[in-house]
CSV table of C-alpha atoms in Angstrom, one decimal:
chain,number,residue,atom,x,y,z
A,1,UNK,CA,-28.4,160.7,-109.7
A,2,UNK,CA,-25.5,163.0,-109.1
A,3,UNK,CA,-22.7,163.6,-111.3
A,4,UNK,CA,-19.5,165.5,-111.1
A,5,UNK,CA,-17.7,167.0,-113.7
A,6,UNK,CA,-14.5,167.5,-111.3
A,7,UNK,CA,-11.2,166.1,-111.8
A,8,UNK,CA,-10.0,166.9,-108.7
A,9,UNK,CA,-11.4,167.1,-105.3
A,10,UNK,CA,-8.2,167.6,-103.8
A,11,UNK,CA,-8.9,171.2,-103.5
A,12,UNK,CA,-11.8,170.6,-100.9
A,13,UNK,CA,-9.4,168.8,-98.6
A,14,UNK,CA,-7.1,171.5,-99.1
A,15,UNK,CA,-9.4,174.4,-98.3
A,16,UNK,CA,-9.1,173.2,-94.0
A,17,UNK,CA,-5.5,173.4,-94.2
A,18,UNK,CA,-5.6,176.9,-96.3
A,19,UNK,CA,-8.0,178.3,-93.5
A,20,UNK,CA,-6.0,176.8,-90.4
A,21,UNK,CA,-2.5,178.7,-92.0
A,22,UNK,CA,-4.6,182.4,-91.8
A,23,UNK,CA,-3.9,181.6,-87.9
A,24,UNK,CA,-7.2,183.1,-86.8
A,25,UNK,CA,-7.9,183.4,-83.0
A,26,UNK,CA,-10.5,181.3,-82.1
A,27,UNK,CA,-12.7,183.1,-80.5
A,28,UNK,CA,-17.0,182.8,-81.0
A,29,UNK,CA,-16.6,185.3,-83.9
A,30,UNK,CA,-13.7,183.9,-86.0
A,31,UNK,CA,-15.3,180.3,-85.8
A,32,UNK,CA,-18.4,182.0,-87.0
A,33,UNK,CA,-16.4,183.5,-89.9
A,34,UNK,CA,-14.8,180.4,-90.8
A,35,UNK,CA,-17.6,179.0,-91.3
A,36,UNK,CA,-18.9,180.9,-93.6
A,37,UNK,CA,-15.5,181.3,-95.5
A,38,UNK,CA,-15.5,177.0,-95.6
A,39,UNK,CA,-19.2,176.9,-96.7
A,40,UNK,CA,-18.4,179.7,-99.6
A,41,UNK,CA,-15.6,177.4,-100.4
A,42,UNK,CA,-17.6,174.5,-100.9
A,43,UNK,CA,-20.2,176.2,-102.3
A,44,UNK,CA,-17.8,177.4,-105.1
A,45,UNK,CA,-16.4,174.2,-105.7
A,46,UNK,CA,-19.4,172.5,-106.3
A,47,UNK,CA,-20.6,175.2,-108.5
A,48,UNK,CA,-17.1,175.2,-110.8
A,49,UNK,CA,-17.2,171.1,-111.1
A,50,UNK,CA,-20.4,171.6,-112.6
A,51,UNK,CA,-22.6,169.3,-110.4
A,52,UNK,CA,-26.0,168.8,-111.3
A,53,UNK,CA,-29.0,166.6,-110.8
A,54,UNK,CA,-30.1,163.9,-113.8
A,55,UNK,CA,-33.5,163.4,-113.7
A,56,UNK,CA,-35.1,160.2,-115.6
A,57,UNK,CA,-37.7,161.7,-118.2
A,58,UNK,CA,-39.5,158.5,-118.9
A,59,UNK,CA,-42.1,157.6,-116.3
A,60,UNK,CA,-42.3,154.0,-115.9
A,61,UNK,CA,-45.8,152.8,-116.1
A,62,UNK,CA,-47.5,150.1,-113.7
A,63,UNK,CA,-50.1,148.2,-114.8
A,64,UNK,CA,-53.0,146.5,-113.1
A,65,UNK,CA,-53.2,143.4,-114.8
A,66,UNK,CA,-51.3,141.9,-117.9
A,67,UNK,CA,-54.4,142.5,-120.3
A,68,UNK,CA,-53.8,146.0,-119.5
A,69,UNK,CA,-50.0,145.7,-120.2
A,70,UNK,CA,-51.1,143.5,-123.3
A,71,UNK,CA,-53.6,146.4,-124.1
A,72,UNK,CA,-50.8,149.4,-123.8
A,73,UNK,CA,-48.0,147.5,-125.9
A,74,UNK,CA,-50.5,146.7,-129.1
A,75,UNK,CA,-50.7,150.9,-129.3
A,76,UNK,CA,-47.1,150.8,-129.3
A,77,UNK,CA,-46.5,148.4,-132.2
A,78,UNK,CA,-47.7,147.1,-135.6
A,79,UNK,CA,-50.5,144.7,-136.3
A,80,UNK,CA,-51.0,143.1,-139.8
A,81,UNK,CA,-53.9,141.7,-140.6
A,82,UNK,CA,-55.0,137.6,-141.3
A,83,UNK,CA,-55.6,138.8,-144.4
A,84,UNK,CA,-52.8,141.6,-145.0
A,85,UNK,CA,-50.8,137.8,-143.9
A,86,UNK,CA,-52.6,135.9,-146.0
A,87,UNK,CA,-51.8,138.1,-149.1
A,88,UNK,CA,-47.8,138.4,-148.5
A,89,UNK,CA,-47.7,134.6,-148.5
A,90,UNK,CA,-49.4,134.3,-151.5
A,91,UNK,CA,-47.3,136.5,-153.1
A,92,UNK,CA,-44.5,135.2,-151.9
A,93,UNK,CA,-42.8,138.7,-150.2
A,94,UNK,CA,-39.7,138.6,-148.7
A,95,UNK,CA,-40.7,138.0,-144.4
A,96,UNK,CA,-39.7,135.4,-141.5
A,97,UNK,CA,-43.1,134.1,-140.0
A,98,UNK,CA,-42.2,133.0,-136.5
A,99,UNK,CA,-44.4,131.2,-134.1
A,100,UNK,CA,-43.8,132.3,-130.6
A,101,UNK,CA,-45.7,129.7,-128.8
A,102,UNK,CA,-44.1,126.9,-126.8
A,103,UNK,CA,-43.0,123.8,-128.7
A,104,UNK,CA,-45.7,121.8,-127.3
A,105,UNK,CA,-48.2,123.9,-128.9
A,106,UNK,CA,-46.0,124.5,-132.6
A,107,UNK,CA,-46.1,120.6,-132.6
A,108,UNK,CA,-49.9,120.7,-132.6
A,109,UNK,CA,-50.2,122.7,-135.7
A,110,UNK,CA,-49.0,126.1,-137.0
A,111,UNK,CA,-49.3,128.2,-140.1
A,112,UNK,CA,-47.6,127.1,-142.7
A,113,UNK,CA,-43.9,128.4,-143.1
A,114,UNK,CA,-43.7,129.3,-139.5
A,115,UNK,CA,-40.4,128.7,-137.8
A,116,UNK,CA,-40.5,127.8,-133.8
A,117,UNK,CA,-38.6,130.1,-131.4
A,118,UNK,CA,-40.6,130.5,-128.3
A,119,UNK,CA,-41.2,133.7,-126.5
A,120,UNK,CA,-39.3,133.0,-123.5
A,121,UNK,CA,-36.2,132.3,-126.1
A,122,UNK,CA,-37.0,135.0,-128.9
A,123,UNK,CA,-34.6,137.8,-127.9
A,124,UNK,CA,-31.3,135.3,-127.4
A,125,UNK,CA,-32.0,133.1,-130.2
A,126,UNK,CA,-33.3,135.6,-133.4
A,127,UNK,CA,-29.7,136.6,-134.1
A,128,UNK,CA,-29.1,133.3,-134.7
A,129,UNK,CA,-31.9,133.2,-137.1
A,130,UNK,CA,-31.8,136.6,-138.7
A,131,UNK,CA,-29.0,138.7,-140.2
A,132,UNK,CA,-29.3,141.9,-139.6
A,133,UNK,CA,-32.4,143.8,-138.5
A,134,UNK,CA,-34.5,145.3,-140.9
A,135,UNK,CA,-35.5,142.1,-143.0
A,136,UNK,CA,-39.7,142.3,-142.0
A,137,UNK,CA,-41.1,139.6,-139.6
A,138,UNK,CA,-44.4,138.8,-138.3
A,139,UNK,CA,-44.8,137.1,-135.1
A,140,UNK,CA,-47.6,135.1,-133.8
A,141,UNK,CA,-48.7,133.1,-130.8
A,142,UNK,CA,-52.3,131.4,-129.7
A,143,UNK,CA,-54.3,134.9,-129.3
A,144,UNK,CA,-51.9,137.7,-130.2
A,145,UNK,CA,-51.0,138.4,-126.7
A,146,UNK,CA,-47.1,136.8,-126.3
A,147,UNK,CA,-46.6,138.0,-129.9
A,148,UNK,CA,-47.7,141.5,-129.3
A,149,UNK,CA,-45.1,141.6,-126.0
A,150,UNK,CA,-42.5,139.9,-128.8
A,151,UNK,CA,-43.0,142.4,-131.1
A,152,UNK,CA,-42.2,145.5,-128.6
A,153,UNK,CA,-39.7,143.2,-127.2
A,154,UNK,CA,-37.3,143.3,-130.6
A,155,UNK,CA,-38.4,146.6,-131.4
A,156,UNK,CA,-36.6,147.4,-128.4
A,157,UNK,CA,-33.7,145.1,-129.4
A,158,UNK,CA,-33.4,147.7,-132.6
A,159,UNK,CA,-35.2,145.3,-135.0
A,160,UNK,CA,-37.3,147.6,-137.6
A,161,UNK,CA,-39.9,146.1,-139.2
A,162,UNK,CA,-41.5,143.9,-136.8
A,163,UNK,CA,-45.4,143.0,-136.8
A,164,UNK,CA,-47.6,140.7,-134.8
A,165,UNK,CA,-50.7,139.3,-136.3
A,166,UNK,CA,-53.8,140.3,-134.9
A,167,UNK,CA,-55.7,137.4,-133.5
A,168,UNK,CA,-52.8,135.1,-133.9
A,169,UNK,CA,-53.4,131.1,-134.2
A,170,UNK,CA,-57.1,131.3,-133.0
A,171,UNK,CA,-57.7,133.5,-135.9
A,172,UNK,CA,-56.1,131.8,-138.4
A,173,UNK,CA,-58.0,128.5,-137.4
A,174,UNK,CA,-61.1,129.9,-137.5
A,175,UNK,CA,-60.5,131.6,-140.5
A,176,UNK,CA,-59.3,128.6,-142.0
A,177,UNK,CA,-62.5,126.3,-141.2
């Protein structure tokens, strides 16, 4: 994009009128060097506002399918464990444990503890929920998918300490049987 540093354009406008009061003939040669005394003009102008060009330095990336984006975003964020979970609520650490699945699904069963705030939800409701943003949570949906997309999600939002568990409700129900 193009940004300006000027305060004032006005002296562009006023260049013509400067150039029109030297009351040069015009003839094939004057118009030639007005030209080049209007470009030079311009030229400095631009130069003395201090235009330049900002380029974006973050590529945005594409991805072929939303494994792949799932895939990218679990290198970007923290995973615990089942058992690294298992262990904090055991001994009772300080942690908000929320399932990101729809309510249909929290009904059905969750880990224990767990508060509901679905994914679609999350980012306008976990003010609401929270205060501040560097108490630790762990997030978790059916397979670890929606929670690992969560978990970039409020890191984004400026929340520090945010972790989705690997394996997410599937794992914990097999590891619970």
């Amino acid at each position: 994009m193009l940004l300006m540093n000027c305060t004032s354009m006005k002296s562009m406008v006023d260049v013509s009128s400067v150039i029109n009061s030297l009351s040069l003939r015009y003839n094939r040669r004057n118009r030639i060097m007005k030209n080049v005394i209007v470009s030079l003009v311009v030229a400095a102008v631009v130069l003395t506002c201090g235009a330049f060009i900002q380029v974006d330095a973050q590529e945005s990336k594409v991805f072929e399918t939303p494994k792949d984006l799932v895939a990218y975003v679990k290198t970007q964020i923290t995973e615990i464990s089942l058992e690294d979970l298992k262990k904090k609520m055991e001994n009772q650490d300080d942690f908000v444990l929320i399932d990101v699945r729809d309510k249909g699904e929290f009904i059905k069963g969750s880990i224990p503890g767990a508060i509901n705030i679905s994914r679609g939800l999350l980012e306008f409701k976990i003010g609401k929920q929270l205060e501040g943003k560097t108490k630790e949570i762990v997030l978790f949906c059916k397979s670890g998918s929606r929670s690992a997309l969560a978990t970039a999600s409020l890191k984004s939002l400026g929340y520090t300490d945010v972790k989705s568990l690997e394996g997410g409700w599937l794992g914990w129900e097999k590891a619970s049987n």
